[in-house]
Amino acid sequence: MVAGCAGRQDDFIPPSPNDEAYAPPELDYQVTRVSKGSLYTGTTSMTLFQDRRAYRVGDILTVLLDEKTESDKSASTQYGKDSSANITAPTLGNKTFEDVSASVDATRDFDGAAASKQGNSLSGSITVTVYNVLPNGVLRVRGEKWLKLNQGDEYIRLTGNVRVDDIQADNTLSSQRIADARITYAGRGSFADTNTAGWLTQFFNSPWMPF
């Protein structure tokens, strides 16, 4: 029963590289054959004043990670309640039963307080690929970066929607300008395992623990 309550969740399963959900789109990269006597091809040539920013499926752009979140929450609750009840001695005929009279007094007080504070920050960069262009011109991008270290791997994954107008002239974009962003930064291996509590520890810290 303990193992069932504290089983390993899917969110804790280490990911694998080459996930199709973050892979670049499959495109036909065959070069169009140039007509005899012509040096121009519309698929690879660019005009003199053409914008070099990403705007087509298969184009790449660099996302500058600049994420910082902070949350601070506190709560305090106090209440009290006093109640009393008196039972008078009953009378039967001309006789009063004094021993049956009673009184009850009750007092309840509660004082509770809670505080929570959390902060996260992420900086760096990742280059992603445009895998779809919406009818309104918004680019859908995705990509991942894997770093192989001595004691394991670290990875960054990103998906989201980008406006072409938010892309800088050097083909970079702040992560704060990505809509519906999904940014994941985690690791796997022995170093990551040391920062993960064991299943028994997770059970004692879970809501199933009665104490």
mmCIF file with all atom_site columns, N, CA and C in Angstrom, residues 32-66:
data_model
loop_
_atom_site.group_PDB
_atom_site.id
_atom_site.type_symbol
_atom_site.label_atom_id
_atom_site.label_alt_id
_atom_site.label_comp_id
_atom_site.label_asym_id
_atom_site.label_entity_id
_atom_site.label_seq_id
_atom_site.pdbx_PDB_ins_code
_atom_site.Cartn_x
_atom_site.Cartn_y
_atom_site.Cartn_z
_atom_site.occupancy
_atom_site.B_iso_or_equiv
_atom_site.pdbx_formal_charge
_atom_site.auth_seq_id
_atom_site.auth_comp_id
_atom_site.auth_asym_id
_atom_site.auth_atom_id
_atom_site.pdbx_PDB_model_num
ATOM 1   N N  . THR A 1 32 ? 16.405 23.360 -55.848 1.00 0.00 ? 32 THR A N  1
ATOM 2   C CA . THR A 1 32 ? 15.727 23.455 -57.137 1.00 0.00 ? 32 THR A CA 1
ATOM 3   C C  . THR A 1 32 ? 16.739 23.626 -58.258 1.00 0.00 ? 32 THR A C  1
ATOM 4   N N  . ARG A 1 33 ? 16.560 22.848 -59.293 1.00 0.00 ? 33 ARG A N  1
ATOM 5   C CA . ARG A 1 33 ? 17.498 22.912 -60.415 1.00 0.00 ? 33 ARG A CA 1
ATOM 6   C C  . ARG A 1 33 ? 17.337 24.254 -61.140 1.00 0.00 ? 33 ARG A C  1
ATOM 7   N N  . VAL A 1 34 ? 18.463 24.903 -61.370 1.00 0.00 ? 34 VAL A N  1
ATOM 8   C CA . VAL A 1 34 ? 18.461 26.216 -62.022 1.00 0.00 ? 34 VAL A CA 1
ATOM 9   C C  . VAL A 1 34 ? 18.384 26.031 -63.531 1.00 0.00 ? 34 VAL A C  1
ATOM 10  N N  . SER A 1 35 ? 17.555 26.852 -64.160 1.00 0.00 ? 35 SER A N  1
ATOM 11  C CA . SER A 1 35 ? 17.454 26.794 -65.616 1.00 0.00 ? 35 SER A CA 1
ATOM 12  C C  . SER A 1 35 ? 18.770 27.206 -66.256 1.00 0.00 ? 35 SER A C  1
ATOM 13  N N  . LYS A 1 36 ? 19.040 26.649 -67.408 1.00 0.00 ? 36 LYS A N  1
ATOM 14  C CA . LYS A 1 36 ? 20.283 26.967 -68.103 1.00 0.00 ? 36 LYS A CA 1
ATOM 15  C C  . LYS A 1 36 ? 20.346 28.458 -68.423 1.00 0.00 ? 36 LYS A C  1
ATOM 16  N N  . GLY A 1 37 ? 21.499 29.035 -68.138 1.00 0.00 ? 37 GLY A N  1
ATOM 17  C CA . GLY A 1 37 ? 21.700 30.445 -68.413 1.00 0.00 ? 37 GLY A CA 1
ATOM 18  C C  . GLY A 1 37 ? 21.185 31.361 -67.322 1.00 0.00 ? 37 GLY A C  1
ATOM 19  N N  . SER A 1 38 ? 20.673 30.807 -66.169 1.00 0.00 ? 38 SER A N  1
ATOM 20  C CA . SER A 1 38 ? 20.149 31.635 -65.086 1.00 0.00 ? 38 SER A CA 1
ATOM 21  C C  . SER A 1 38 ? 20.913 31.348 -63.803 1.00 0.00 ? 38 SER A C  1
ATOM 22  N N  . LEU A 1 39 ? 21.219 32.399 -63.055 1.00 0.00 ? 39 LEU A N  1
ATOM 23  C CA . LEU A 1 39 ? 21.913 32.274 -61.775 1.00 0.00 ? 39 LEU A CA 1
ATOM 24  C C  . LEU A 1 39 ? 20.961 32.456 -60.594 1.00 0.00 ? 39 LEU A C  1
ATOM 25  N N  . TYR A 1 40 ? 19.712 32.673 -60.851 1.00 0.00 ? 40 TYR A N  1
ATOM 26  C CA . TYR A 1 40 ? 18.745 32.988 -59.792 1.00 0.00 ? 40 TYR A CA 1
ATOM 27  C C  . TYR A 1 40 ? 17.835 31.795 -59.525 1.00 0.00 ? 40 TYR A C  1
ATOM 28  N N  . THR A 1 41 ? 17.604 31.522 -58.256 1.00 0.00 ? 41 THR A N  1
ATOM 29  C CA . THR A 1 41 ? 16.602 30.542 -57.848 1.00 0.00 ? 41 THR A CA 1
ATOM 30  C C  . THR A 1 41 ? 15.815 31.123 -56.687 1.00 0.00 ? 41 THR A C  1
ATOM 31  N N  . GLY A 1 42 ? 14.508 31.057 -56.760 1.00 0.00 ? 42 GLY A N  1
ATOM 32  C CA . GLY A 1 42 ? 13.666 31.695 -55.759 1.00 0.00 ? 42 GLY A CA 1
ATOM 33  C C  . GLY A 1 42 ? 13.689 31.036 -54.400 1.00 0.00 ? 42 GLY A C  1
ATOM 34  N N  . THR A 1 43 ? 14.153 29.804 -54.313 1.00 0.00 ? 43 THR A N  1
ATOM 35  C CA . THR A 1 43 ? 14.123 29.096 -53.034 1.00 0.00 ? 43 THR A CA 1
ATOM 36  C C  . THR A 1 43 ? 15.293 29.454 -52.138 1.00 0.00 ? 43 THR A C  1
ATOM 37  N N  . THR A 1 44 ? 16.424 29.840 -52.709 1.00 0.00 ? 44 THR A N  1
ATOM 38  C CA . THR A 1 44 ? 17.607 30.115 -51.894 1.00 0.00 ? 44 THR A CA 1
ATOM 39  C C  . THR A 1 44 ? 18.097 31.542 -52.013 1.00 0.00 ? 44 THR A C  1
ATOM 40  N N  . SER A 1 45 ? 17.707 32.256 -53.025 1.00 0.00 ? 45 SER A N  1
ATOM 41  C CA . SER A 1 45 ? 18.204 33.614 -53.214 1.00 0.00 ? 45 SER A CA 1
ATOM 42  C C  . SER A 1 45 ? 17.460 34.581 -52.311 1.00 0.00 ? 45 SER A C  1
ATOM 43  N N  . MET A 1 46 ? 18.134 35.682 -51.950 1.00 0.00 ? 46 MET A N  1
ATOM 44  C CA . MET A 1 46 ? 17.541 36.720 -51.124 1.00 0.00 ? 46 MET A CA 1
ATOM 45  C C  . MET A 1 46 ? 17.796 38.064 -51.780 1.00 0.00 ? 46 MET A C  1
ATOM 46  N N  . THR A 1 47 ? 16.823 38.955 -51.631 1.00 0.00 ? 47 THR A N  1
ATOM 47  C CA . THR A 1 47 ? 16.997 40.281 -52.199 1.00 0.00 ? 47 THR A CA 1
ATOM 48  C C  . THR A 1 47 ? 17.974 41.082 -51.362 1.00 0.00 ? 47 THR A C  1
ATOM 49  N N  . LEU A 1 48 ? 18.442 42.183 -51.915 1.00 0.00 ? 48 LEU A N  1
ATOM 50  C CA . LEU A 1 48 ? 19.457 42.994 -51.247 1.00 0.00 ? 48 LEU A CA 1
ATOM 51  C C  . LEU A 1 48 ? 18.943 43.571 -49.939 1.00 0.00 ? 48 LEU A C  1
ATOM 52  N N  . PHE A 1 49 ? 17.674 43.924 -49.880 1.00 0.00 ? 49 PHE A N  1
ATOM 53  C CA . PHE A 1 49 ? 17.117 44.570 -48.696 1.00 0.00 ? 49 PHE A CA 1
ATOM 54  C C  . PHE A 1 49 ? 16.191 43.642 -47.906 1.00 0.00 ? 49 PHE A C  1
ATOM 55  N N  . GLN A 1 50 ? 16.307 42.352 -48.107 1.00 0.00 ? 50 GLN A N  1
ATOM 56  C CA . GLN A 1 50 ? 15.426 41.412 -47.426 1.00 0.00 ? 50 GLN A CA 1
ATOM 57  C C  . GLN A 1 50 ? 15.789 41.285 -45.953 1.00 0.00 ? 50 GLN A C  1
ATOM 58  N N  . ASP A 1 51 ? 14.768 41.143 -45.120 1.00 0.00 ? 51 ASP A N  1
ATOM 59  C CA . ASP A 1 51 ? 14.957 40.970 -43.684 1.00 0.00 ? 51 ASP A CA 1
ATOM 60  C C  . ASP A 1 51 ? 15.539 39.590 -43.402 1.00 0.00 ? 51 ASP A C  1
ATOM 61  N N  . ARG A 1 52 ? 16.558 39.541 -42.549 1.00 0.00 ? 52 ARG A N  1
ATOM 62  C CA . ARG A 1 52 ? 17.214 38.274 -42.240 1.00 0.00 ? 52 ARG A CA 1
ATOM 63  C C  . ARG A 1 52 ? 16.569 37.563 -41.052 1.00 0.00 ? 52 ARG A C  1
ATOM 64  N N  . ARG A 1 53 ? 15.508 38.097 -40.502 1.00 0.00 ? 53 ARG A N  1
ATOM 65  C CA . ARG A 1 53 ? 14.856 37.452 -39.372 1.00 0.00 ? 53 ARG A CA 1
ATOM 66  C C  . ARG A 1 53 ? 14.059 36.224 -39.826 1.00 0.00 ? 53 ARG A C  1
ATOM 67  N N  . ALA A 1 54 ? 13.853 35.319 -38.871 1.00 0.00 ? 54 ALA A N  1
ATOM 68  C CA . ALA A 1 54 ? 13.098 34.100 -39.172 1.00 0.00 ? 54 ALA A CA 1
ATOM 69  C C  . ALA A 1 54 ? 11.644 34.437 -39.457 1.00 0.00 ? 54 ALA A C  1
ATOM 70  N N  . TYR A 1 55 ? 11.097 33.808 -40.481 1.00 0.00 ? 55 TYR A N  1
ATOM 71  C CA . TYR A 1 55 ? 9.689  34.018 -40.798 1.00 0.00 ? 55 TYR A CA 1
ATOM 72  C C  . TYR A 1 55 ? 9.083  32.841 -41.550 1.00 0.00 ? 55 TYR A C  1
ATOM 73  N N  . ARG A 1 56 ? 9.872  31.814 -41.874 1.00 0.00 ? 56 ARG A N  1
ATOM 74  C CA . ARG A 1 56 ? 9.378  30.672 -42.621 1.00 0.00 ? 56 ARG A CA 1
ATOM 75  C C  . ARG A 1 56 ? 9.562  29.394 -41.819 1.00 0.00 ? 56 ARG A C  1
ATOM 76  N N  . VAL A 1 57 ? 8.815  28.371 -42.191 1.00 0.00 ? 57 VAL A N  1
ATOM 77  C CA . VAL A 1 57 ? 8.994  27.056 -41.580 1.00 0.00 ? 57 VAL A CA 1
ATOM 78  C C  . VAL A 1 57 ? 10.402 26.557 -41.884 1.00 0.00 ? 57 VAL A C  1
ATOM 79  N N  . GLY A 1 58 ? 11.098 26.118 -40.864 1.00 0.00 ? 58 GLY A N  1
ATOM 80  C CA . GLY A 1 58 ? 12.469 25.664 -41.014 1.00 0.00 ? 58 GLY A CA 1
ATOM 81  C C  . GLY A 1 58 ? 13.492 26.706 -40.625 1.00 0.00 ? 58 GLY A C  1
ATOM 82  N N  . ASP A 1 59 ? 13.105 27.987 -40.534 1.00 0.00 ? 59 ASP A N  1
ATOM 83  C CA . ASP A 1 59 ? 14.033 29.024 -40.090 1.00 0.00 ? 59 ASP A CA 1
ATOM 84  C C  . ASP A 1 59 ? 14.318 28.853 -38.602 1.00 0.00 ? 59 ASP A C  1
ATOM 85  N N  . ILE A 1 60 ? 15.471 29.333 -38.178 1.00 0.00 ? 60 ILE A N  1
ATOM 86  C CA . ILE A 1 60 ? 15.856 29.230 -36.774 1.00 0.00 ? 60 ILE A CA 1
ATOM 87  C C  . ILE A 1 60 ? 16.024 30.624 -36.191 1.00 0.00 ? 60 ILE A C  1
ATOM 88  N N  . LEU A 1 61 ? 15.859 30.721 -34.886 1.00 0.00 ? 61 LEU A N  1
ATOM 89  C CA . LEU A 1 61 ? 16.091 31.970 -34.167 1.00 0.00 ? 61 LEU A CA 1
ATOM 90  C C  . LEU A 1 61 ? 16.561 31.639 -32.765 1.00 0.00 ? 61 LEU A C  1
ATOM 91  N N  . THR A 1 62 ? 17.263 32.577 -32.156 1.00 0.00 ? 62 THR A N  1
ATOM 92  C CA . THR A 1 62 ? 17.837 32.374 -30.832 1.00 0.00 ? 62 THR A CA 1
ATOM 93  C C  . THR A 1 62 ? 16.978 33.066 -29.787 1.00 0.00 ? 62 THR A C  1
ATOM 94  N N  . VAL A 1 63 ? 16.576 32.312 -28.788 1.00 0.00 ? 63 VAL A N  1
ATOM 95  C CA . VAL A 1 63 ? 15.768 32.841 -27.695 1.00 0.00 ? 63 VAL A CA 1
ATOM 96  C C  . VAL A 1 63 ? 16.680 33.128 -26.505 1.00 0.00 ? 63 VAL A C  1
ATOM 97  N N  . LEU A 1 64 ? 16.648 34.362 -26.025 1.00 0.00 ? 64 LEU A N  1
ATOM 98  C CA . LEU A 1 64 ? 17.414 34.760 -24.849 1.00 0.00 ? 64 LEU A CA 1
ATOM 99  C C  . LEU A 1 64 ? 16.545 34.539 -23.618 1.00 0.00 ? 64 LEU A C  1
ATOM 100 N N  . LEU A 1 65 ? 16.937 33.584 -22.795 1.00 0.00 ? 65 LEU A N  1
ATOM 101 C CA . LEU A 1 65 ? 16.147 33.236 -21.615 1.00 0.00 ? 65 LEU A CA 1
ATOM 102 C C  . LEU A 1 65 ? 16.345 34.293 -20.536 1.00 0.00 ? 65 LEU A C  1
ATOM 103 N N  . ASP A 1 66 ? 15.269 34.924 -20.165 1.00 0.00 ? 66 ASP A N  1
ATOM 104 C CA . ASP A 1 66 ? 15.297 35.977 -19.147 1.00 0.00 ? 66 ASP A CA 1
ATOM 105 C C  . ASP A 1 66 ? 14.035 35.848 -18.300 1.00 0.00 ? 66 ASP A C  1
#
